[in-house]
CSV table of C-alpha atoms in Angstrom, one decimal:
chain,number,residue,atom,x,y,z
A,1,MET,CA,-15.9,7.3,-36.2
A,2,THR,CA,-13.5,6.0,-33.6
A,3,THR,CA,-13.5,6.6,-29.9
A,4,ALA,CA,-10.4,7.4,-27.9
A,5,ALA,CA,-9.1,4.6,-25.8
A,6,PRO,CA,-9.3,5.0,-22.0
A,7,PRO,CA,-6.1,6.2,-20.3
A,8,ARG,CA,-3.6,3.5,-19.4
A,9,ILE,CA,-3.5,3.1,-15.7
A,10,GLU,CA,-0.3,1.7,-14.3
A,11,LEU,CA,0.6,0.6,-10.7
A,12,SER,CA,4.1,-0.3,-9.6
A,13,GLU,CA,4.8,-3.8,-8.3
A,14,LEU,CA,7.4,-2.8,-5.7
A,15,GLY,CA,8.2,-4.4,-2.4
A,16,PRO,CA,7.5,-2.4,0.8
A,17,ILE,CA,11.1,-0.9,1.1
A,18,ALA,CA,11.2,0.0,-2.6
A,19,GLN,CA,7.8,1.7,-2.3
A,20,LEU,CA,9.3,4.1,0.3
A,21,ARG,CA,12.3,4.7,-1.9
A,22,SER,CA,10.5,5.3,-5.2
A,23,GLY,CA,10.2,9.1,-4.9
A,24,ARG,CA,7.6,11.7,-4.0
A,25,LEU,CA,7.2,10.1,-0.6
A,26,VAL,CA,5.8,13.1,1.3
A,27,ARG,CA,3.1,13.7,-1.4
A,28,ARG,CA,2.3,10.0,-1.4
A,29,LEU,CA,2.1,9.6,2.4
A,30,VAL,CA,-0.2,12.7,2.7
A,31,GLN,CA,-2.4,11.3,-0.1
A,32,LEU,CA,-2.5,7.8,1.5
A,33,TYR,CA,-3.6,9.0,5.0
A,34,ALA,CA,-6.0,11.6,3.6
A,35,GLY,CA,-7.6,8.8,1.6
A,36,LEU,CA,-7.8,6.5,4.5
A,37,LEU,CA,-9.3,9.1,6.8
A,38,LEU,CA,-11.8,10.0,4.1
A,39,TYR,CA,-12.7,6.4,3.7
A,40,GLY,CA,-13.5,6.1,7.4
A,41,PHE,CA,-15.7,9.2,7.1
A,42,ALA,CA,-17.5,7.8,4.1
A,43,ILE,CA,-18.2,4.5,5.9
A,44,ALA,CA,-19.6,6.6,8.9
A,45,LEU,CA,-21.9,8.5,6.5
A,46,MET,CA,-23.3,5.2,5.1
A,47,VAL,CA,-23.8,3.8,8.6
A,48,ARG,CA,-25.7,6.9,9.7
A,49,GLY,CA,-27.7,6.9,6.4
A,50,HIS,CA,-29.0,3.4,7.4
A,51,LEU,CA,-30.0,2.5,3.9
A,52,GLY,CA,-27.5,-0.3,3.4
A,53,LEU,CA,-23.7,-0.7,3.7
A,54,ALA,CA,-20.9,-1.7,1.4
A,55,PRO,CA,-20.5,-5.5,1.1
A,56,TRP,CA,-17.6,-5.8,3.5
A,57,ASP,CA,-19.3,-3.5,6.0
A,58,VAL,CA,-22.4,-5.7,6.0
A,59,LEU,CA,-20.1,-8.3,7.4
A,60,HIS,CA,-18.5,-5.9,9.9
A,61,SER,CA,-21.9,-4.7,11.1
A,62,GLY,CA,-23.0,-8.3,11.5
A,63,LEU,CA,-20.0,-9.1,13.7
A,64,THR,CA,-21.0,-6.2,16.0
A,65,LYS,CA,-24.2,-8.1,16.8
A,66,HIS,CA,-22.3,-11.0,18.3
A,67,PHE,CA,-19.2,-9.5,19.8
A,68,PRO,CA,-18.7,-6.4,22.0
A,69,ILE,CA,-17.0,-4.4,19.3
A,70,ASP,CA,-17.9,-1.4,17.2
A,71,ILE,CA,-18.0,-1.5,13.4
A,72,GLY,CA,-14.6,0.1,13.1
A,73,GLN,CA,-13.0,-2.4,15.4
A,74,ALA,CA,-14.6,-5.2,13.4
A,75,LEU,CA,-13.1,-3.7,10.3
A,76,VAL,CA,-9.6,-3.8,11.9
A,77,ILE,CA,-10.0,-7.4,13.1
A,78,VAL,CA,-11.3,-8.6,9.7
A,79,SER,CA,-8.5,-6.7,7.9
A,80,PHE,CA,-5.8,-8.6,9.8
A,81,VAL,CA,-7.6,-11.9,9.4
A,82,VAL,CA,-7.8,-11.3,5.6
A,83,MET,CA,-4.0,-10.5,5.6
A,84,LEU,CA,-3.4,-14.0,6.9
A,85,ALA,CA,-4.7,-15.3,3.6
A,86,TRP,CA,-1.9,-13.2,1.9
A,87,VAL,CA,0.7,-15.7,3.2
A,88,PRO,CA,-0.2,-18.6,0.9
A,89,LEU,CA,-0.9,-16.2,-1.9
A,90,ARG,CA,2.5,-14.6,-1.5
A,91,GLU,CA,1.2,-11.1,-1.4
A,92,ILE,CA,3.6,-8.6,0.1
A,93,PRO,CA,2.1,-5.9,2.4
A,94,GLY,CA,3.3,-2.3,2.4
A,95,VAL,CA,3.0,0.6,4.7
A,96,GLY,CA,-0.3,1.4,3.0
A,97,THR,CA,-1.6,-2.1,3.7
A,98,ILE,CA,-1.0,-1.9,7.5
A,99,SER,CA,-2.3,1.6,7.6
A,100,ASN,CA,-5.4,0.6,5.7
A,101,ALA,CA,-6.1,-2.1,8.2
A,102,ILE,CA,-5.8,0.3,11.2
A,103,VAL,CA,-6.6,3.9,10.1
A,104,ILE,CA,-9.9,3.2,8.3
A,105,GLY,CA,-11.3,1.3,11.3
A,106,LEU,CA,-10.3,3.8,13.9
A,107,SER,CA,-11.4,6.8,11.9
A,108,THR,CA,-14.8,5.1,11.2
A,109,ASP,CA,-15.5,4.8,14.9
A,110,ALA,CA,-14.2,8.3,15.6
A,111,PHE,CA,-16.5,9.9,13.0
A,112,LEU,CA,-19.5,7.8,14.2
A,113,ALA,CA,-18.9,9.2,17.6
A,114,VAL,CA,-19.6,12.8,16.4
A,115,LEU,CA,-22.0,12.3,13.5
A,116,PRO,CA,-25.8,12.5,14.5
A,117,THR,CA,-28.3,10.0,13.3
A,118,PRO,CA,-30.9,11.7,11.0
A,119,HIS,CA,-34.5,10.5,10.6
A,120,GLU,CA,-35.5,12.2,7.4
A,121,LEU,CA,-35.3,10.0,4.4
A,122,GLY,CA,-33.9,12.7,2.1
A,123,VAL,CA,-31.0,13.4,4.5
A,124,ARG,CA,-30.3,9.7,4.9
A,125,ALA,CA,-30.3,9.3,1.1
A,126,GLY,CA,-27.9,12.2,0.8
A,127,LEU,CA,-25.6,10.5,3.4
A,128,LEU,CA,-25.7,7.3,1.4
A,129,VAL,CA,-24.9,8.9,-1.9
A,130,GLY,CA,-22.2,11.1,-0.4
A,131,GLY,CA,-20.7,8.1,1.4
A,132,ILE,CA,-20.5,6.1,-1.9
A,133,VAL,CA,-18.9,9.0,-3.8
A,134,LEU,CA,-16.4,9.7,-1.1
A,135,GLN,CA,-15.4,6.1,-0.9
A,136,GLY,CA,-14.7,6.2,-4.6
A,137,VAL,CA,-12.5,9.3,-4.1
A,138,ALA,CA,-10.8,7.7,-1.1
A,139,THR,CA,-10.2,4.4,-2.9
A,140,ALA,CA,-8.5,6.2,-5.8
A,141,ALA,CA,-6.5,8.3,-3.3
A,142,TYR,CA,-5.0,5.4,-1.3
A,143,ILE,CA,-4.4,3.2,-4.3
A,144,GLY,CA,-2.9,6.1,-6.3
A,145,ALA,CA,-0.4,6.7,-3.5
A,146,GLN,CA,1.3,3.4,-4.5
A,147,LEU,CA,2.2,2.4,-1.0
A,148,GLY,CA,0.7,-1.0,-0.9
A,149,ARG,CA,-2.8,-2.5,-1.6
A,150,GLY,CA,-5.4,-2.7,1.1
A,151,PRO,CA,-6.0,-6.1,2.7
A,152,ARG,CA,-9.1,-6.9,0.7
A,153,ASP,CA,-7.6,-5.5,-2.6
A,154,GLY,CA,-4.5,-7.8,-2.0
A,155,LEU,CA,-6.7,-10.8,-1.4
A,156,MET,CA,-8.6,-10.1,-4.6
A,157,THR,CA,-5.5,-9.6,-6.8
A,158,GLY,CA,-3.8,-12.6,-5.2
A,159,LEU,CA,-6.7,-14.9,-5.8
A,160,ALA,CA,-7.1,-13.7,-9.3
A,161,ARG,CA,-3.4,-14.4,-10.0
A,162,ARG,CA,-3.5,-17.8,-8.4
A,163,THR,CA,-6.7,-19.0,-10.0
A,164,GLY,CA,-6.3,-17.3,-13.4
A,165,ARG,CA,-9.8,-15.8,-13.1
A,166,SER,CA,-10.6,-12.1,-13.9
A,167,LEU,CA,-10.5,-9.5,-11.2
A,168,ARG,CA,-14.2,-8.8,-12.0
A,169,LEU,CA,-15.2,-12.4,-11.2
A,170,VAL,CA,-13.1,-12.7,-8.1
A,171,ARG,CA,-14.3,-9.4,-6.7
A,172,THR,CA,-17.9,-10.3,-7.4
A,173,LEU,CA,-17.6,-13.7,-5.7
A,174,MET,CA,-15.8,-12.2,-2.7
A,175,GLU,CA,-18.4,-9.6,-2.2
A,176,LEU,CA,-21.3,-12.0,-2.6
A,177,THR,CA,-19.7,-14.2,0.0
A,178,VAL,CA,-19.1,-11.5,2.6
A,179,VAL,CA,-22.6,-10.1,2.1
A,180,ALA,CA,-24.1,-13.6,2.6
A,181,ILE,CA,-22.1,-14.1,5.8
A,182,GLY,CA,-22.9,-10.6,7.0
A,183,LEU,CA,-26.6,-11.2,6.5
A,184,LEU,CA,-26.5,-14.4,8.3
A,185,LEU,CA,-24.9,-12.6,11.2
A,186,GLY,CA,-27.6,-9.8,11.1
A,187,GLY,CA,-25.6,-7.2,9.2
A,188,VAL,CA,-27.1,-4.1,7.7
A,189,ALA,CA,-27.9,-4.4,3.9
A,190,GLY,CA,-30.3,-2.6,1.7
A,191,VAL,CA,-30.6,-0.5,-1.4
A,192,GLY,CA,-27.2,1.2,-0.5
A,193,THR,CA,-25.5,-2.2,-0.8
A,194,ILE,CA,-26.7,-2.7,-4.3
A,195,LEU,CA,-26.0,1.0,-5.3
A,196,TYR,CA,-22.4,0.6,-3.9
A,197,ALA,CA,-21.8,-2.6,-5.7
A,198,VAL,CA,-22.7,-1.2,-9.1
A,199,SER,CA,-21.0,2.2,-8.7
A,200,ILE,CA,-17.8,1.8,-6.7
A,201,GLY,CA,-15.8,0.2,-9.5
A,202,PRO,CA,-16.6,2.8,-12.2
A,203,LEU,CA,-16.2,5.6,-9.7
A,204,SER,CA,-12.8,4.4,-8.5
A,205,GLN,CA,-11.7,3.8,-12.1
A,206,ALA,CA,-12.7,7.2,-13.2
A,207,LEU,CA,-11.0,9.0,-10.3
A,208,LEU,CA,-7.8,7.0,-10.2
A,209,PRO,CA,-5.9,8.6,-13.1
A,210,PRO,CA,-5.7,12.1,-11.6
A,211,LEU,CA,-4.8,10.7,-8.2
A,212,LEU,CA,-2.2,8.2,-9.4
A,213,VAL,CA,1.3,9.3,-8.3
A,214,GLN,CA,3.8,7.9,-10.8
A,215,THR,CA,6.9,6.4,-9.2
A,216,GLY,CA,8.9,6.3,-12.4
A,217,ASN,CA,9.4,2.6,-12.0
A,218,PRO,CA,9.9,0.9,-15.4
A,219,SER,CA,8.4,-2.4,-14.2
A,220,ASP,CA,4.9,-0.8,-13.8
A,221,ARG,CA,2.2,-2.9,-15.3
A,222,PRO,CA,-1.4,-2.0,-16.1
A,223,LEU,CA,-4.1,-2.1,-13.5
A,224,GLU,CA,-7.1,-4.1,-14.7
A,225,LYS,CA,-10.2,-1.9,-15.0
A,226,ASN,CA,-12.3,-4.0,-12.6
A,227,LEU,CA,-10.0,-3.5,-9.6
């Protein structure tokens, strides 16, 4: 008995101008910004759940303990610092890259301003699970729009290409590093951090095919499953 192969997932490797000219732009822009706003909402849910944050958000929350900034502002700052590493890696940002760096951070702080802080454990657990699931949807949405990788995604793919290591290994090492730094800074980690780490990859992978907007570019190449 044989099992069906998983669907082939292809992302275009276009420059920023070509991304905008590759068709279905309105659909892709709407999907991009909906995904980014949803991502900010999902982060806010996890923050209010107070059961642990995603690895990069552990770092962002740690920075808020030492600087007069909110977690969303920390996210924006770190995003642009990460993008500096794109230069030697020769990664090319797109409109989605810049939007990712700004919209997610601003929307996170906006949603945190209106979301209450629950005390019941069951409600907090629901916020945690909801935040992780919605981040999976949001990740698939903004990647599927094919308007440029997020700052952290580009750093991961650039390092993998330069070092010849797998995306799985590079992503794991990156996230272990940022969690360690975040914990040293006093960031918020917990069971949610572990749950996020083991579930976000499979979630994003499963949700990407229906949200992937094909640009019709013949130079598309497969996206590795561990992105």
